Amino acid sequence: MTEERLHLTTDDQHDIGIHYWPATGEKSLGALVWLHGMAEHGGRYGALAGHLNQLGWHLYCPDHRGHGLSINDKTPKGHFADAHGWECVINDACRVIEWVRERHSQQSCVLGGHSMGSFIALGTAEQVGDKLDGLILCGSDYHPGLYYRMMQLPIRMVRMKNGKRGISGLLHKMTFGTWAKQVVDPSTDFDWLSADPQQVKLYIEDDLCGFDCTTETWLQLVQGLRQVHSVAQLSDLPETLPVLLVGGEADPMSNMGKGMMALENVLHAMEQPVEAHFWPEGRHEILNDLCRDEVQGVIASWLGKRVA
């Protein structure tokens, strides 16, 4: 298994860094574009690549603006953009899909994402779902619009105080800090990510993980969530686009899995073809948790049904 690092330039001259693991099987079946979560990067998905590559699937993991290979002076660590950040990351994902489609024109193309990446993946599918053969949402969440409107209030206050590129201890306490407290007898502040101590250690020791995002990024994210979870935008998903939901029932970010189950119910109500798998002991990063082999197996099996 070999990781390559590719670069793709967008219309606004942003350089998207992409982690790429080519398929190693006898026959190439398709490409999975995977969007990482907040305060991490695409290079962490080598284990998923190792499992899928041998089955004939290419894996592309682009780094969002302000993350991993996509950190620069214009988009410093944890910062999408000074304005229109959500629109930028959605457009970036759409550009990657278009580019991957060109590289694998006769094969399947599936989009997936973890946590924040699942929200960006959903927003992307609402725009270019006709170019996809499937959508995977991992460690995701769902709330009605009123929840996101209320969330914007404290974010706007700290943005006014600290600036668009500033960070906030209050926002950290409301999010990562709150989720950390829901784990009984934790050894670290990041045990809410996984029950595997080694995986938590790797995350903590990675300089490109665990940082605080800017106030503007948080505001753009919450505003984006309100959009992608609205009935109007969910209705933009192609009616026949298959959706796979995978998550943990011990994930504090999604209220112990209830957020993902709520998303499943909404998609079912809209008659979207959806398949869901939840692991009772799984925490937030189920691809790095003790259940990861089972999760990889479910994803691989589902992808097998998406072969063009």
PDB file of N, CA, C and O in Angstrom, residues 221-249:
ATOM      1  N   LEU A 221     -19.488  26.593  10.130  1.00  0.00           N
ATOM      2  CA  LEU A 221     -19.923  25.206  10.282  1.00  0.00           C
ATOM      3  C   LEU A 221     -21.370  25.129  10.761  1.00  0.00           C
ATOM      4  O   LEU A 221     -22.182  24.384  10.198  1.00  0.00           O
ATOM      5  N   VAL A 222     -21.692  25.895  11.790  1.00  0.00           N
ATOM      6  CA  VAL A 222     -23.056  25.854  12.334  1.00  0.00           C
ATOM      7  C   VAL A 222     -24.067  26.370  11.308  1.00  0.00           C
ATOM      8  O   VAL A 222     -25.156  25.809  11.155  1.00  0.00           O
ATOM      9  N   GLN A 223     -23.708  27.423  10.593  1.00  0.00           N
ATOM     10  CA  GLN A 223     -24.595  27.919   9.541  1.00  0.00           C
ATOM     11  C   GLN A 223     -24.746  26.883   8.431  1.00  0.00           C
ATOM     12  O   GLN A 223     -25.838  26.696   7.886  1.00  0.00           O
ATOM     13  N   GLY A 224     -23.653  26.194   8.118  1.00  0.00           N
ATOM     14  CA  GLY A 224     -23.718  25.152   7.100  1.00  0.00           C
ATOM     15  C   GLY A 224     -24.575  23.982   7.524  1.00  0.00           C
ATOM     16  O   GLY A 224     -25.334  23.424   6.718  1.00  0.00           O
ATOM     17  N   LEU A 225     -24.503  23.612   8.800  1.00  0.00           N
ATOM     18  CA  LEU A 225     -25.331  22.524   9.315  1.00  0.00           C
ATOM     19  C   LEU A 225     -26.811  22.851   9.207  1.00  0.00           C
ATOM     20  O   LEU A 225     -27.637  21.988   8.867  1.00  0.00           O
ATOM     21  N   ARG A 226     -27.146  24.077   9.504  1.00  0.00           N
ATOM     22  CA  ARG A 226     -28.541  24.494   9.389  1.00  0.00           C
ATOM     23  C   ARG A 226     -29.027  24.342   7.947  1.00  0.00           C
ATOM     24  O   ARG A 226     -30.167  23.926   7.706  1.00  0.00           O
ATOM     25  N   GLN A 227     -28.158  24.639   7.007  1.00  0.00           N
ATOM     26  CA  GLN A 227     -28.528  24.528   5.594  1.00  0.00           C
ATOM     27  C   GLN A 227     -28.680  23.071   5.164  1.00  0.00           C
ATOM     28  O   GLN A 227     -29.712  22.692   4.606  1.00  0.00           O
ATOM     29  N   VAL A 228     -27.644  22.256   5.400  1.00  0.00           N
ATOM     30  CA  VAL A 228     -27.650  20.897   4.844  1.00  0.00           C
ATOM     31  C   VAL A 228     -28.703  20.006   5.484  1.00  0.00           C
ATOM     32  O   VAL A 228     -29.159  19.039   4.870  1.00  0.00           O
ATOM     33  N   HIS A 229     -29.107  20.323   6.727  1.00  0.00           N
ATOM     34  CA  HIS A 229     -30.119  19.509   7.393  1.00  0.00           C
ATOM     35  C   HIS A 229     -31.540  20.034   7.186  1.00  0.00           C
ATOM     36  O   HIS A 229     -32.491  19.460   7.709  1.00  0.00           O
ATOM     37  N   SER A 230     -31.674  21.117   6.433  1.00  0.00           N
ATOM     38  CA  SER A 230     -33.017  21.637   6.147  1.00  0.00           C
ATOM     39  C   SER A 230     -33.738  20.705   5.174  1.00  0.00           C
ATOM     40  O   SER A 230     -33.108  20.041   4.342  1.00  0.00           O
ATOM     41  N   VAL A 231     -35.038  20.659   5.277  1.00  0.00           N
ATOM     42  CA  VAL A 231     -35.828  19.817   4.378  1.00  0.00           C
ATOM     43  C   VAL A 231     -35.610  20.232   2.929  1.00  0.00           C
ATOM     44  O   VAL A 231     -35.521  19.387   2.027  1.00  0.00           O
ATOM     45  N   ALA A 232     -35.469  21.537   2.711  1.00  0.00           N
ATOM     46  CA  ALA A 232     -35.287  22.041   1.351  1.00  0.00           C
ATOM     47  C   ALA A 232     -34.033  21.456   0.715  1.00  0.00           C
ATOM     48  O   ALA A 232     -34.060  20.995  -0.432  1.00  0.00           O
ATOM     49  N   GLN A 233     -32.905  21.472   1.450  1.00  0.00           N
ATOM     50  CA  GLN A 233     -31.669  20.970   0.856  1.00  0.00           C
ATOM     51  C   GLN A 233     -31.600  19.449   0.867  1.00  0.00           C
ATOM     52  O   GLN A 233     -31.050  18.851  -0.064  1.00  0.00           O
ATOM     53  N   LEU A 234     -32.159  18.800   1.887  1.00  0.00           N
ATOM     54  CA  LEU A 234     -32.197  17.338   1.870  1.00  0.00           C
ATOM     55  C   LEU A 234     -33.003  16.837   0.676  1.00  0.00           C
ATOM     56  O   LEU A 234     -32.725  15.768   0.124  1.00  0.00           O
ATOM     57  N   SER A 235     -33.984  17.628   0.257  1.00  0.00           N
ATOM     58  CA  SER A 235     -34.799  17.261  -0.898  1.00  0.00           C
ATOM     59  C   SER A 235     -33.999  17.315  -2.195  1.00  0.00           C
ATOM     60  O   SER A 235     -34.436  16.765  -3.215  1.00  0.00           O
ATOM     61  N   ASP A 236     -32.839  17.969  -2.160  1.00  0.00           N
ATOM     62  CA  ASP A 236     -31.997  18.054  -3.351  1.00  0.00           C
ATOM     63  C   ASP A 236     -31.178  16.793  -3.580  1.00  0.00           C
ATOM     64  O   ASP A 236     -30.554  16.635  -4.641  1.00  0.00           O
ATOM     65  N   LEU A 237     -31.143  15.891  -2.600  1.00  0.00           N
ATOM     66  CA  LEU A 237     -30.461  14.614  -2.816  1.00  0.00           C
ATOM     67  C   LEU A 237     -31.207  13.836  -3.902  1.00  0.00           C
ATOM     68  O   LEU A 237     -32.443  13.762  -3.870  1.00  0.00           O
ATOM     69  N   PRO A 238     -30.511  13.254  -4.864  1.00  0.00           N
ATOM     70  CA  PRO A 238     -31.198  12.419  -5.855  1.00  0.00           C
ATOM     71  C   PRO A 238     -32.000  11.321  -5.172  1.00  0.00           C
ATOM     72  O   PRO A 238     -31.513  10.687  -4.227  1.00  0.00           O
ATOM     73  N   GLU A 239     -33.198  11.089  -5.631  1.00  0.00           N
ATOM     74  CA  GLU A 239     -34.100  10.146  -4.958  1.00  0.00           C
ATOM     75  C   GLU A 239     -33.533   8.738  -4.863  1.00  0.00           C
ATOM     76  O   GLU A 239     -33.882   7.986  -3.948  1.00  0.00           O
ATOM     77  N   THR A 240     -32.692   8.366  -5.821  1.00  0.00           N
ATOM     78  CA  THR A 240     -32.175   6.998  -5.853  1.00  0.00           C
ATOM     79  C   THR A 240     -30.760   6.880  -5.288  1.00  0.00           C
ATOM     80  O   THR A 240     -30.166   5.810  -5.348  1.00  0.00           O
ATOM     81  N   LEU A 241     -30.207   7.970  -4.725  1.00  0.00           N
ATOM     82  CA  LEU A 241     -28.842   7.921  -4.204  1.00  0.00           C
ATOM     83  C   LEU A 241     -28.799   7.100  -2.919  1.00  0.00           C
ATOM     84  O   LEU A 241     -29.378   7.488  -1.905  1.00  0.00           O
ATOM     85  N   PRO A 242     -28.076   5.968  -2.898  1.00  0.00           N
ATOM     86  CA  PRO A 242     -27.999   5.155  -1.686  1.00  0.00           C
ATOM     87  C   PRO A 242     -27.147   5.847  -0.619  1.00  0.00           C
ATOM     88  O   PRO A 242     -26.098   6.418  -0.931  1.00  0.00           O
ATOM     89  N   VAL A 243     -27.598   5.774   0.624  1.00  0.00           N
ATOM     90  CA  VAL A 243     -26.883   6.400   1.738  1.00  0.00           C
ATOM     91  C   VAL A 243     -26.584   5.334   2.796  1.00  0.00           C
ATOM     92  O   VAL A 243     -27.459   4.559   3.169  1.00  0.00           O
ATOM     93  N   LEU A 244     -25.344   5.307   3.264  1.00  0.00           N
ATOM     94  CA  LEU A 244     -24.945   4.419   4.356  1.00  0.00           C
ATOM     95  C   LEU A 244     -24.605   5.268   5.571  1.00  0.00           C
ATOM     96  O   LEU A 244     -23.792   6.191   5.486  1.00  0.00           O
ATOM     97  N   LEU A 245     -25.229   4.968   6.709  1.00  0.00           N
ATOM     98  CA  LEU A 245     -24.932   5.637   7.974  1.00  0.00           C
ATOM     99  C   LEU A 245     -24.204   4.654   8.883  1.00  0.00           C
ATOM    100  O   LEU A 245     -24.677   3.521   9.088  1.00  0.00           O
ATOM    101  N   VAL A 246     -23.063   5.070   9.426  1.00  0.00           N
ATOM    102  CA  VAL A 246     -22.349   4.239  10.399  1.00  0.00           C
ATOM    103  C   VAL A 246     -21.939   5.129  11.570  1.00  0.00           C
ATOM    104  O   VAL A 246     -21.491   6.257  11.382  1.00  0.00           O
ATOM    105  N   GLY A 247     -22.123   4.613  12.779  1.00  0.00           N
ATOM    106  CA  GLY A 247     -21.801   5.419  13.945  1.00  0.00           C
ATOM    107  C   GLY A 247     -21.779   4.598  15.216  1.00  0.00           C
ATOM    108  O   GLY A 247     -22.141   3.417  15.231  1.00  0.00           O
ATOM    109  N   GLY A 248     -21.354   5.253  16.300  1.00  0.00           N
ATOM    110  CA  GLY A 248     -21.281   4.586  17.594  1.00  0.00           C
ATOM    111  C   GLY A 248     -22.356   5.083  18.543  1.00  0.00           C
ATOM    112  O   GLY A 248     -22.673   6.271  18.564  1.00  0.00           O
ATOM    113  N   GLU A 249     -22.879   4.182  19.334  1.00  0.00           N
ATOM    114  CA  GLU A 249     -23.898   4.534  20.317  1.00  0.00           C
ATOM    115  C   GLU A 249     -23.279   5.027  21.621  1.00  0.00           C
ATOM    116  O   GLU A 249     -24.005   5.304  22.585  1.00  0.00           O
TER     117      GLU A 249
END
